[in-house]
XYZ file of C-alpha atoms in Angstrom:
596
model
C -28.444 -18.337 -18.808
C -29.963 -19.498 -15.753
C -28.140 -19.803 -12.201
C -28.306 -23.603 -12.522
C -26.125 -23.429 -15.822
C -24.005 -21.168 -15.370
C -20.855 -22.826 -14.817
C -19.318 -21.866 -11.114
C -16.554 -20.112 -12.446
C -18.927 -17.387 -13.650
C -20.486 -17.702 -10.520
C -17.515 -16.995 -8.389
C -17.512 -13.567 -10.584
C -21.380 -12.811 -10.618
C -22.032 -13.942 -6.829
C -22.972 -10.289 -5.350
C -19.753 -8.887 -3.054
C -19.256 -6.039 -0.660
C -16.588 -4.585 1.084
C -15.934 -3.395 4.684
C -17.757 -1.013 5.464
C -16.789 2.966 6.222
C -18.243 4.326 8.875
C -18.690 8.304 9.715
C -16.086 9.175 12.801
C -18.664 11.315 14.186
C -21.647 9.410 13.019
C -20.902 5.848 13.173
C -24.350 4.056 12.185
C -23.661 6.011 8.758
C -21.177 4.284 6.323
C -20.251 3.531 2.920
C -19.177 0.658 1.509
C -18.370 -1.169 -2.179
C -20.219 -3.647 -4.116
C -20.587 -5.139 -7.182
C -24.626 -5.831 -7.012
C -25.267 -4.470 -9.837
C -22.560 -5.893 -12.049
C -20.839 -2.769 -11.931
C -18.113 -1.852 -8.718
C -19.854 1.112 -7.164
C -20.374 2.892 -3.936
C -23.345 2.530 -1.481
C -24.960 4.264 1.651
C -25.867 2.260 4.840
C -27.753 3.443 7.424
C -27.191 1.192 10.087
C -30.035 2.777 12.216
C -32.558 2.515 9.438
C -31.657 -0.610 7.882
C -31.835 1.565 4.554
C -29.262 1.001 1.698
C -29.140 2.932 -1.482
C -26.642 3.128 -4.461
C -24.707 5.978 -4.588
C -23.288 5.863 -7.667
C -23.700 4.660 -11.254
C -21.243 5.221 -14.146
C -20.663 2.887 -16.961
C -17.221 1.961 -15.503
C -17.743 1.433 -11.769
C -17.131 3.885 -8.862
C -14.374 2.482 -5.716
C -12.517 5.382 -4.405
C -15.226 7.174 -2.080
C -14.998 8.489 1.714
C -17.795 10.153 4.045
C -17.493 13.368 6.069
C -16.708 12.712 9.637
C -20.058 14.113 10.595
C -21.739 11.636 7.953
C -23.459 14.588 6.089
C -21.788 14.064 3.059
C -20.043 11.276 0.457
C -17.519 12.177 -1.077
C -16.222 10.323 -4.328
C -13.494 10.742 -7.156
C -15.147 11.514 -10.723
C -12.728 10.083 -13.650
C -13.303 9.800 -17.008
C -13.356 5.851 -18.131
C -10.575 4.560 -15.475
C -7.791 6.635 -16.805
C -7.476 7.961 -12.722
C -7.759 12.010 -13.670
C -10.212 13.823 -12.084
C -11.879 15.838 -9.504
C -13.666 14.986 -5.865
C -17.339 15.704 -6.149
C -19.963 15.079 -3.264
C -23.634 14.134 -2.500
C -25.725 14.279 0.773
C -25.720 10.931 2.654
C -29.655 10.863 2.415
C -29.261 11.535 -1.421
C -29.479 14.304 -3.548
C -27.610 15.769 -6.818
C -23.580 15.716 -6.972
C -21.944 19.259 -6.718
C -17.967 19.957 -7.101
C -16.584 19.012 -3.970
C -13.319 20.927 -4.417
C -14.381 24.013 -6.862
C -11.484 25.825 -8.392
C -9.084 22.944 -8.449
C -8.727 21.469 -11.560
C -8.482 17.549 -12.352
C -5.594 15.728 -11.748
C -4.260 12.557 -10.408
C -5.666 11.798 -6.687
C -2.461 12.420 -3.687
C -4.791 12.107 -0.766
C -7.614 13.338 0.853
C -8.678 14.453 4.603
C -11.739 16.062 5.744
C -12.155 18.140 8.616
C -15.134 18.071 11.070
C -15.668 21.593 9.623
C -16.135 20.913 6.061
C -12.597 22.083 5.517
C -10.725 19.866 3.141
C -7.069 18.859 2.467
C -6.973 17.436 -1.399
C -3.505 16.413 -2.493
C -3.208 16.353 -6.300
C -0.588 15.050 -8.964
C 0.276 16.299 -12.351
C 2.477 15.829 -14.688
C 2.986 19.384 -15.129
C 2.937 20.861 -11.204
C 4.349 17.623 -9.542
C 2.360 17.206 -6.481
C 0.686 19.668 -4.975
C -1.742 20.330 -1.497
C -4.892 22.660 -1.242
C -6.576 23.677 1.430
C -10.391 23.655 0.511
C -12.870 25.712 2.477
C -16.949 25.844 2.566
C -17.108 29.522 2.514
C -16.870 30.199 -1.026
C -13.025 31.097 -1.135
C -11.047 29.886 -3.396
C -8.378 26.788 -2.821
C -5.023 28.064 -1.283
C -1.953 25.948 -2.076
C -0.010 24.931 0.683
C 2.575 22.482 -0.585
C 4.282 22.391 -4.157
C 7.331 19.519 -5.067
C 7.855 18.036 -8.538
C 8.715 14.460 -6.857
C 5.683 12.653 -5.608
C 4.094 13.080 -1.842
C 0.734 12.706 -0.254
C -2.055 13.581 1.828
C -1.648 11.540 5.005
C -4.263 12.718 7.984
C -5.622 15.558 9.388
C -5.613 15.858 13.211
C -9.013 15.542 15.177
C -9.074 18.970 15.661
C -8.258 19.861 12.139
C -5.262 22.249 13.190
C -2.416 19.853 11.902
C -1.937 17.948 8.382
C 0.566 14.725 8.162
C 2.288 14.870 4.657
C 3.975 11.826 3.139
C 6.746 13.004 0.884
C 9.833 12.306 -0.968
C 11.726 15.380 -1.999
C 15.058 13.433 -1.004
C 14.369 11.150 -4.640
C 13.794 7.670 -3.161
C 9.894 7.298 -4.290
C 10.155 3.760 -2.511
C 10.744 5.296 0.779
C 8.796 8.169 2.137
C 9.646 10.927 5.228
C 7.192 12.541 6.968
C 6.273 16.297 7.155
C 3.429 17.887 9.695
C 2.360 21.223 9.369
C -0.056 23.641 9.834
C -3.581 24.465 7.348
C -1.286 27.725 6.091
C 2.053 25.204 5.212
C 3.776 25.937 8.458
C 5.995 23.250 9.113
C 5.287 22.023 13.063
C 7.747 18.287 13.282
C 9.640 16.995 10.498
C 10.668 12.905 10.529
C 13.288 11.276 7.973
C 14.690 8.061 8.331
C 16.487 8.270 4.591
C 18.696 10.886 6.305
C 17.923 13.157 3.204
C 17.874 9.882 0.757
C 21.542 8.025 2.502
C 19.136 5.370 4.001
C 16.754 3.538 2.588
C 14.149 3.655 5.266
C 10.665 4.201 4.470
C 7.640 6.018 6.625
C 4.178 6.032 6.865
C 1.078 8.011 7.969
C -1.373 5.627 9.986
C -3.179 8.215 11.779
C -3.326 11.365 14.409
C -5.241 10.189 17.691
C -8.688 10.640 17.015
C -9.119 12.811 20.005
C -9.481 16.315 20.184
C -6.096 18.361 21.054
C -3.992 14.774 20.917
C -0.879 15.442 18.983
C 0.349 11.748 18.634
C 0.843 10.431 15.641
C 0.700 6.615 14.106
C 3.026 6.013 12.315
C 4.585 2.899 10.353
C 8.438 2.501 10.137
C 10.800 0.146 9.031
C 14.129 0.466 11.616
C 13.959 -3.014 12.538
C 14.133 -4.525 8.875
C 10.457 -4.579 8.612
C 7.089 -2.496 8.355
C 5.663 -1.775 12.159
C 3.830 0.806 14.375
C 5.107 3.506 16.610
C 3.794 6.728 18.249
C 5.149 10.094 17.091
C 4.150 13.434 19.490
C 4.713 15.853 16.900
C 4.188 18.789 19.665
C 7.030 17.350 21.734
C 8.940 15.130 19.091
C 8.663 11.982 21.770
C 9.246 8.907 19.508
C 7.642 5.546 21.425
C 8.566 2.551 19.168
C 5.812 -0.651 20.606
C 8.481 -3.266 19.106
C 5.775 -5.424 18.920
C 7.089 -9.720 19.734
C 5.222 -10.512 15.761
C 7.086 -11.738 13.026
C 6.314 -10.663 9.638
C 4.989 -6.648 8.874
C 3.019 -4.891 11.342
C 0.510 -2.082 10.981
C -1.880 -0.719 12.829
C -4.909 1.949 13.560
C -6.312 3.794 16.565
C -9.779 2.246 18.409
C -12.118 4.820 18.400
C -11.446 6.127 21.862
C -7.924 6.383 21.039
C -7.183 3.906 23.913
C -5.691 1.174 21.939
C -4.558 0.578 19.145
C -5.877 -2.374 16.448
C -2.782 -4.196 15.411
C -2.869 -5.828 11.548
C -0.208 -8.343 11.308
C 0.995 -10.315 8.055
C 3.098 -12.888 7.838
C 3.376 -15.696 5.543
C 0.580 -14.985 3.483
C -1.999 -14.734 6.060
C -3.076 -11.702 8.297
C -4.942 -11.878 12.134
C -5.721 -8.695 14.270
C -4.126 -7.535 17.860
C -5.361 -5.505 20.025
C -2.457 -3.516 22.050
C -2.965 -0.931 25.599
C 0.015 1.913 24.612
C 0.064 1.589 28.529
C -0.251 -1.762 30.008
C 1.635 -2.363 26.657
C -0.720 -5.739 26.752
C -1.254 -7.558 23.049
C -4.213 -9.643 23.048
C -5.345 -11.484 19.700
C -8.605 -10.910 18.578
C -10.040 -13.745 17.083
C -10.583 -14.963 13.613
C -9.845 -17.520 11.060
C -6.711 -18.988 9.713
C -6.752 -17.080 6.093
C -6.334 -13.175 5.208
C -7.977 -9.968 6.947
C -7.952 -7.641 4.028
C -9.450 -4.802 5.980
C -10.570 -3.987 9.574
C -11.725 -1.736 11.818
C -13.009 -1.019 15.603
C -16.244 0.144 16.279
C -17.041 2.555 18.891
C -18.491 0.066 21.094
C -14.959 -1.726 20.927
C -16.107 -4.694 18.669
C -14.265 -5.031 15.223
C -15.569 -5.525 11.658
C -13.479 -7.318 9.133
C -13.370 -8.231 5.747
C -12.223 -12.045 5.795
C -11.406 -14.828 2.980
C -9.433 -17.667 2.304
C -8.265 -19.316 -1.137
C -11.113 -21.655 -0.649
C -14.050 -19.579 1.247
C -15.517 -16.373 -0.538
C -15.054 -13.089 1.538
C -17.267 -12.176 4.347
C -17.711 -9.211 6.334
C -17.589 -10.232 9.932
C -18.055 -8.976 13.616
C -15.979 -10.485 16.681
C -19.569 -9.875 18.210
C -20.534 -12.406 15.908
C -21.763 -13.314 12.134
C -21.831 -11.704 9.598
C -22.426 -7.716 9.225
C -23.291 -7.247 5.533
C -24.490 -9.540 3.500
C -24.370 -9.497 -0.285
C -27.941 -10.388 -1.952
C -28.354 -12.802 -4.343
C -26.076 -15.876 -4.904
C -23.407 -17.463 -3.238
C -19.563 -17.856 -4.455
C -18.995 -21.503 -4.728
C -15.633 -22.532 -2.851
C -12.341 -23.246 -4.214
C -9.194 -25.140 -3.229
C -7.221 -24.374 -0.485
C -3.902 -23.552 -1.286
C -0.769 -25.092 -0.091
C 2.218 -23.756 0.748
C 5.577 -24.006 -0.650
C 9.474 -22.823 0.006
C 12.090 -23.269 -2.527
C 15.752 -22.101 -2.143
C 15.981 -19.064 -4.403
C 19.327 -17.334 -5.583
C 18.470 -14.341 -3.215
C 17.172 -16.915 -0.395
C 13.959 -18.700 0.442
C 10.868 -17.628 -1.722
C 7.178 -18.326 -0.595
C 5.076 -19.726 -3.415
C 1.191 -21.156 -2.702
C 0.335 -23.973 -5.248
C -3.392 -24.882 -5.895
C -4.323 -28.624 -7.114
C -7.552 -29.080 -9.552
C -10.067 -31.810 -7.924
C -11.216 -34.286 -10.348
C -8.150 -34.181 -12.723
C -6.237 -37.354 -12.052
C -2.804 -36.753 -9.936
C -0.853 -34.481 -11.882
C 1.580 -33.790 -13.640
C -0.940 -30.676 -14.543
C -0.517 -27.996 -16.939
C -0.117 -25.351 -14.831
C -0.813 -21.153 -14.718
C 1.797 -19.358 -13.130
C -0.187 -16.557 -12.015
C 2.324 -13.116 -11.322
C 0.622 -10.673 -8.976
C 1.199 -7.035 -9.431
C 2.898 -4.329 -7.683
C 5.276 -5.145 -7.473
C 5.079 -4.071 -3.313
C 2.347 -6.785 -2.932
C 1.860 -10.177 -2.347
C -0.262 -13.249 -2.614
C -1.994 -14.813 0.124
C -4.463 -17.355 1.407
C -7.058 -15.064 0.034
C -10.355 -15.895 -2.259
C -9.428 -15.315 -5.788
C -12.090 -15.676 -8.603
C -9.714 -15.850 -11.417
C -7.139 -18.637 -10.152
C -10.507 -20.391 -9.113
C -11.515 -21.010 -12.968
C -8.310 -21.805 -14.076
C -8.790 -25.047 -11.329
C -12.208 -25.448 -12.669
C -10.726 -26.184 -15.792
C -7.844 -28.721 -14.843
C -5.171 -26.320 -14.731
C -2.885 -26.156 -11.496
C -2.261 -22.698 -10.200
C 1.266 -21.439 -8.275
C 1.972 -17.891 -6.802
C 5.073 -16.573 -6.439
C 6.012 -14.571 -3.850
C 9.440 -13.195 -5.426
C 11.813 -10.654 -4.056
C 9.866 -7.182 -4.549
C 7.090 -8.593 -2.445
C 5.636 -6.938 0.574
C 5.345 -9.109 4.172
C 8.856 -10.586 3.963
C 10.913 -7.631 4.915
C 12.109 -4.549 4.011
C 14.908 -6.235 2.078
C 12.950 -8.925 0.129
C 10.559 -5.872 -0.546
C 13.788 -3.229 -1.942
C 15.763 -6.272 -3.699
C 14.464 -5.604 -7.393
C 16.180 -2.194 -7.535
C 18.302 -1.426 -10.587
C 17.978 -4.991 -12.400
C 14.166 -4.359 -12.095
C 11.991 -7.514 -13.662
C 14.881 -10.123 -14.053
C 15.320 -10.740 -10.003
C 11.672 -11.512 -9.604
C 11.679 -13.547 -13.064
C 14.896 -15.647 -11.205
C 12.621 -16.317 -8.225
C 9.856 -17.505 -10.541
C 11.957 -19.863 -12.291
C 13.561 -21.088 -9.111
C 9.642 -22.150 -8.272
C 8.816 -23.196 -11.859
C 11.867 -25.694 -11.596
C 10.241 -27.280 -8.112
C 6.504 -27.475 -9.579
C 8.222 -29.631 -12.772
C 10.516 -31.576 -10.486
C 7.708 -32.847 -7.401
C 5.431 -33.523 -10.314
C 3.185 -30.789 -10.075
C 3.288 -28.994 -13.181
C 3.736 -30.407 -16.810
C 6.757 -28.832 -18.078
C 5.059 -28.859 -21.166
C 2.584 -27.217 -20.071
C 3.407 -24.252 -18.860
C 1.382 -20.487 -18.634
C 2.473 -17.550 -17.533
C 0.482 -15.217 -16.601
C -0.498 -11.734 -15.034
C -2.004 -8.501 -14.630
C -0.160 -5.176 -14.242
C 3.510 -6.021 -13.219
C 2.552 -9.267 -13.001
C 1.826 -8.580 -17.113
C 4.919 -7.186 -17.131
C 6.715 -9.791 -15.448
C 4.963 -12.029 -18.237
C 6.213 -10.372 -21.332
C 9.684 -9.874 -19.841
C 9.609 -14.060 -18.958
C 8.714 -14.961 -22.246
C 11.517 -13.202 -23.818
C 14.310 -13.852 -21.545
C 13.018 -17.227 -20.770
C 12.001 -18.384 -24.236
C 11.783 -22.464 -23.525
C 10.511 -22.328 -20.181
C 7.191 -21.871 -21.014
C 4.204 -22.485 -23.599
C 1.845 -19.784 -23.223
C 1.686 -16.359 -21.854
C -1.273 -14.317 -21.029
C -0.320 -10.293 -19.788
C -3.148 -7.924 -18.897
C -2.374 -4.394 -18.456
C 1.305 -4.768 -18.443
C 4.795 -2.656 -19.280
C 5.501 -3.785 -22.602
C 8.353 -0.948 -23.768
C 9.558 0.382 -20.950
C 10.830 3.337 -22.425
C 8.193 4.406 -24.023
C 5.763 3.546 -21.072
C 8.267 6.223 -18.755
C 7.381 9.380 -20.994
C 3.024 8.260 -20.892
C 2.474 6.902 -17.329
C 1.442 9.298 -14.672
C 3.884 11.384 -12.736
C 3.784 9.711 -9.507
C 5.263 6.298 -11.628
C 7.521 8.068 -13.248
C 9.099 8.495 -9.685
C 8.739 5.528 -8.679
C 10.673 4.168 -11.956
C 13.414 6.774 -11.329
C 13.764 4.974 -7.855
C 13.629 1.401 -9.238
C 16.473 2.217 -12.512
C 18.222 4.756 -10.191
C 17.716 7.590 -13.284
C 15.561 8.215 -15.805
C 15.772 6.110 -19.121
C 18.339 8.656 -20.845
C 20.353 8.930 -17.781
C 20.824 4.666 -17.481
C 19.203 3.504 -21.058
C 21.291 0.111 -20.721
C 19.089 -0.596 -17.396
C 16.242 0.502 -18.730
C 16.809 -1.686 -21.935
C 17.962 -5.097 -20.034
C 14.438 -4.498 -18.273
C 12.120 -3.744 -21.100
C 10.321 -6.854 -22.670
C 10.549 -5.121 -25.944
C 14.187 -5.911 -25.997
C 13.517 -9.701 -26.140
C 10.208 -9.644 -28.131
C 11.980 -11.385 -31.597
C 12.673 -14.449 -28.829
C 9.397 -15.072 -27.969
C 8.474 -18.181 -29.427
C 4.832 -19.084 -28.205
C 1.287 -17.612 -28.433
C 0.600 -14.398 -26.206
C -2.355 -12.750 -25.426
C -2.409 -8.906 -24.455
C -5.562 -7.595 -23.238
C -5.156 -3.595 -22.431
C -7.390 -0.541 -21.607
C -6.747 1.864 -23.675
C -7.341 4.799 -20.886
C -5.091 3.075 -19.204
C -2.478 5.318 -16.908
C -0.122 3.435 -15.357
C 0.492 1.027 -18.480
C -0.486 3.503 -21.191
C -1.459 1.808 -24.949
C 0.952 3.316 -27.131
C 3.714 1.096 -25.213
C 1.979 -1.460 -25.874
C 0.940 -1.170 -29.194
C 4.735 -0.969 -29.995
C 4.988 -4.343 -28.634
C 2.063 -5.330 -30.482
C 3.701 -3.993 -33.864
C 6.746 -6.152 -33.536
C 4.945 -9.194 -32.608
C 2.906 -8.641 -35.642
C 5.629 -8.021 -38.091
C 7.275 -11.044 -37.290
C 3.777 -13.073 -37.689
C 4.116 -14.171 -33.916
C 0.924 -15.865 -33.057
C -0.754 -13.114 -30.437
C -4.050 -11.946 -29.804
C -4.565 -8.579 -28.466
C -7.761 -7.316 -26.965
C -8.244 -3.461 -25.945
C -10.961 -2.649 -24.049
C -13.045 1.142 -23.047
C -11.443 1.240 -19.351
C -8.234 1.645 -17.505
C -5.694 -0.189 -15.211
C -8.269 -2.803 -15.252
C -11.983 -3.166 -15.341
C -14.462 -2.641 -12.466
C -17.662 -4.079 -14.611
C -18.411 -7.473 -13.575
C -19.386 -8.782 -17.148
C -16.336 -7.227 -19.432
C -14.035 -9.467 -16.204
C -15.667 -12.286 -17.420
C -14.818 -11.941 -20.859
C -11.673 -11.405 -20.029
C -11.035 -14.523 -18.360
C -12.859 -17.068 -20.879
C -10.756 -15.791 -23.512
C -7.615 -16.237 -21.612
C -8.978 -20.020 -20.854
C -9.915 -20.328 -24.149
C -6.655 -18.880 -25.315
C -4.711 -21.055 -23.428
C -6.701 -24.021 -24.200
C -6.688 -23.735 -28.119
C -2.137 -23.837 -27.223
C -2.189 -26.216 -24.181
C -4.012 -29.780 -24.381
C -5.998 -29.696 -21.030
């Protein structure tokens, strides 16, 4: 098929992408970044001296989690099998060369974080079902791996100070998975400042690691908290335990990162679906916007010079890696994504309060009413924005409209929207979805008729759980990679989940079974009344196969009309080609059960 007939759709998938750049602390004209040039996600060197790019990787299922040394000597990478997210860190010179163990004597398990000191010396956090998580200390002199941190409930890798003398840890040894403290200590497990705003798991009052100063003997701390009802910055000295809180005038969540220098601090600030960058003087405490456009920053960063890069999109411009020095830093060879529609927004009174949904309209269609994909994102601590999106882009394409819910469980509405879901996990969201389904059918959006509901991930989840507790509401469903028996899905996903879903049920499935049953979509699978499609990898970690296959099984034996479609990867695939496939069977799915 040649360019001109391939339909855009494809092209929005094809059209070469990269992502923001990486660049070496230490050697900043040295970075890595992502693309999919080759059909395949994988990682890439970029000299920015040189000019010279080169592909780093190549595996048959794509390559995305990568990092470089801070002296730029060395790329480091995480080796799975497939997608299924077990592994080990291996590592290749910058200039290129043959891949060696990164971390030898550590066996493979499920990433927790990485940090890399300027001497070689490397923190590698690690998760297993068997040890919990653990934290090694990783020298280049041929010793073996020490262990310096051990805890069956999940924790992580945050940052490693400048000088490589202090290690941020992200942990939750109080039980709440949803709401980490903070733990700093030294390379031998010392502990040096210790910061908990669960009050050992009474409050539900999360932490993050955004970074140590990057200057040498600085002992402050970034760090993101949540005191004020939402996600923002403050400065932690862990030498002296000096808390400074920048209660930043933004509505909305607020993180941030350190300029190079450490002299300010790069402010990222969401809030109703779209994103735009700060800079802030800890001193003069000044905030001064940095300019770019009305849509979503997905990633950013300062340059040592003081300019910033950014990855930038909207819902109807393709991403773009830009410079506030101006243009555009990296471009993508080969094609361009066409456009899409821009998305408007809407706000509909939902039982737990107002819920942010973006609709899309399909040009060329008449006026509506349009059938109409309900398209669930994942998470579920996400959210949609005015972002570029390939996939809703073809359902427009083909005369569909598209709405986004933004339903309590959703990051960049609060801490409270965000922690709603707990303990009657899938049928809040599913209440905020059909508080937004009954406004598209009512302003004459969406044919009620007409109706698909779909996702990926929670958002397949979401799906399967919708279609059962919410039998006449819809006509089609389409769930990729989701929780179909949540039970059984517990005992298979990865450790780190299993947390997480101890958190969100308040106990494990045999501690609060009738929670864990009133949440499962395999309850409600004998009221499912229209034609589903599954599509699942079966290396798949955080929604194993077996779960679903005993969704699959009951479907079958009641001669439900399904299709299910497994495929070699896991939580999703990073190959450019098996995407598409994906998506022109769930058009064509949906078209063979809903008159365009």
């Amino acid at each position: 098929m040649t360019t001109n007939d391939m339909p855009d759709w494809e092209k929005r998938f094809r059209a070469p992408r990269v992502g923001l750049p990486e660049w070496a602390e230490d050697a900043p004209d040295r970075s890595l970044f992502v693309s999919n040039a080759t059909g395949t996600y994988e990682l890439y060197a970029w000299d920015r001296a040189t000019g010279t790019r080169r592909q780093a990787t190549d595996r048959p299922n794509g390559t995305t989690d990568g990092t470089l040394s801070p002296d730029g000597e060395w790329i480091w990478w995480f080796s799975d099998t497939d997608g299924d997210e077990f592994g080990t860190w291996v590592r290749q010179p910058f200039a290129g060369g043959p891949d060696e163990p990164a971390t030898p004597g550590l066996a493979p398990s499920y990433p927790a974080g990485l940090a890399i000191g300027r001497d070689g010396t490397a923190v590698v956090g690690r998760s297993t079902d068997e040890d919990g998580t653990t934290v090694h200390i990783a020298r280049t002199d041929g010793t073996a791996p020490v262990e310096i941190y051990r805890h069956r409930e999940s924790a992580g890798v945050g940052d490693l100070s400048h000088d490589g003398t202090l290690i941020a840890l992200e942990h939750t040894e109080h039980g709440d998975a949803m709401h980490a403290s903070l733990r700093v200590v030294t390379l031998d497990g010392t502990t040096v400042a210790e910061l908990d705003d669960t009050k050992g798991g009474a409050e539900e009052l999360g932490l993050e690691v955004l970074g140590f100063a990057p200057v040498a003997g600085d002992t402050r701390l970034l760090v993101g908290h949540q005191r004020r009802g939402r996600w923002e910055p403050m400065i932690w000295d862990v030498a002296t335990g000096t808390e400074t809180e920048l209660a930043l005038d933004l509505p909305g969540d607020v993180g941030a990162q350190w300029y190079p220098d450490g002299s300010a601090l790069l402010v990222e600030h969401g809030y109703e679906a779209r994103s735009e960058l700060w800079r802030f003087d800890p001193v003069t405490r000044e905030l001064v916007r940095v300019d770019t456009p009305p849509g979503t920053v997905s990633a950013a960063g300062a340059r040592p010079d003081g300019t910033v890069e950014y990855l930038w999109s909207s819902a109807a411009e393709p991403s773009s890696v830009r410079s506030t020095a101006g243009g555009t830093v990296l471009d993508a060879p080969g094609m361009t994504a066409p456009g899409s529609v821009p998305v408007e927004d809407v706000w509909v009174e939902g039982p737990g309060g107002r819920i942010h949904a973006l609709a899309q309209r399909p040009v060329g269609h008449g006026d509506g009413p349009f059938p109409t994909v309900f398209e669930i994102h994942g998470g579920p601590a996400w959210h949609d924005s005015d972002a570029f999106g390939a996939a809703p882009a073809a359902w427009l394409d083909h005369g569909f409209a598209v709405v986004r819910v933004n339903y309590r469980g959703s990051t960049g509405y609060g801490r409270e929207w965000t922690d709603a879901l707990k303990h009657r996990v899938g049928l809040i969201e599913l209440e905020d979805i059909s508080a937004v389904r009954a406004w598209a059918v009512a302003s004459g959006l969406a044919d009620p008729a007409r109706l698909v509901l779909s996702g990926g991930s929670w958002g397949g989840y979401l799906t399967l759980l919708g279609l059962g507790t919410q039998p006449g509401d819809w006509a089609v469903g389409l769930a990729a990679v989701p929780v179909a028996d949540y039970v059984t899905a517990y005992h298979d996903e990865m450790e780190a989940l299993k947390a997480l879903d101890r958190t969100l049920f308040g106990g494990t499935p045999e501690e609060v079974p009738d929670r864990f049953a009133a949440s499962s979509p395999l309850t409600y699978v004998d009221a499912v009344r229209v034609p589903v499609h599954i599509a699942a990898g079966v290396n798949d970690p955080r929604c194993p196969i077996r779960q679903i296959d005993n969704y699959v099984d009951r479907l079958a034996a009641r001669g439900a009309v399904h299709e299910v479609y497994r495929y070699d990867a896991g939580h999703g695939s990073l190959v450019v080609e098996e995407r598409i496939k994906q998506v022109r069977m769930e058009i064509d799915f949906a078209l063979r059960h809903v008159a365009p």
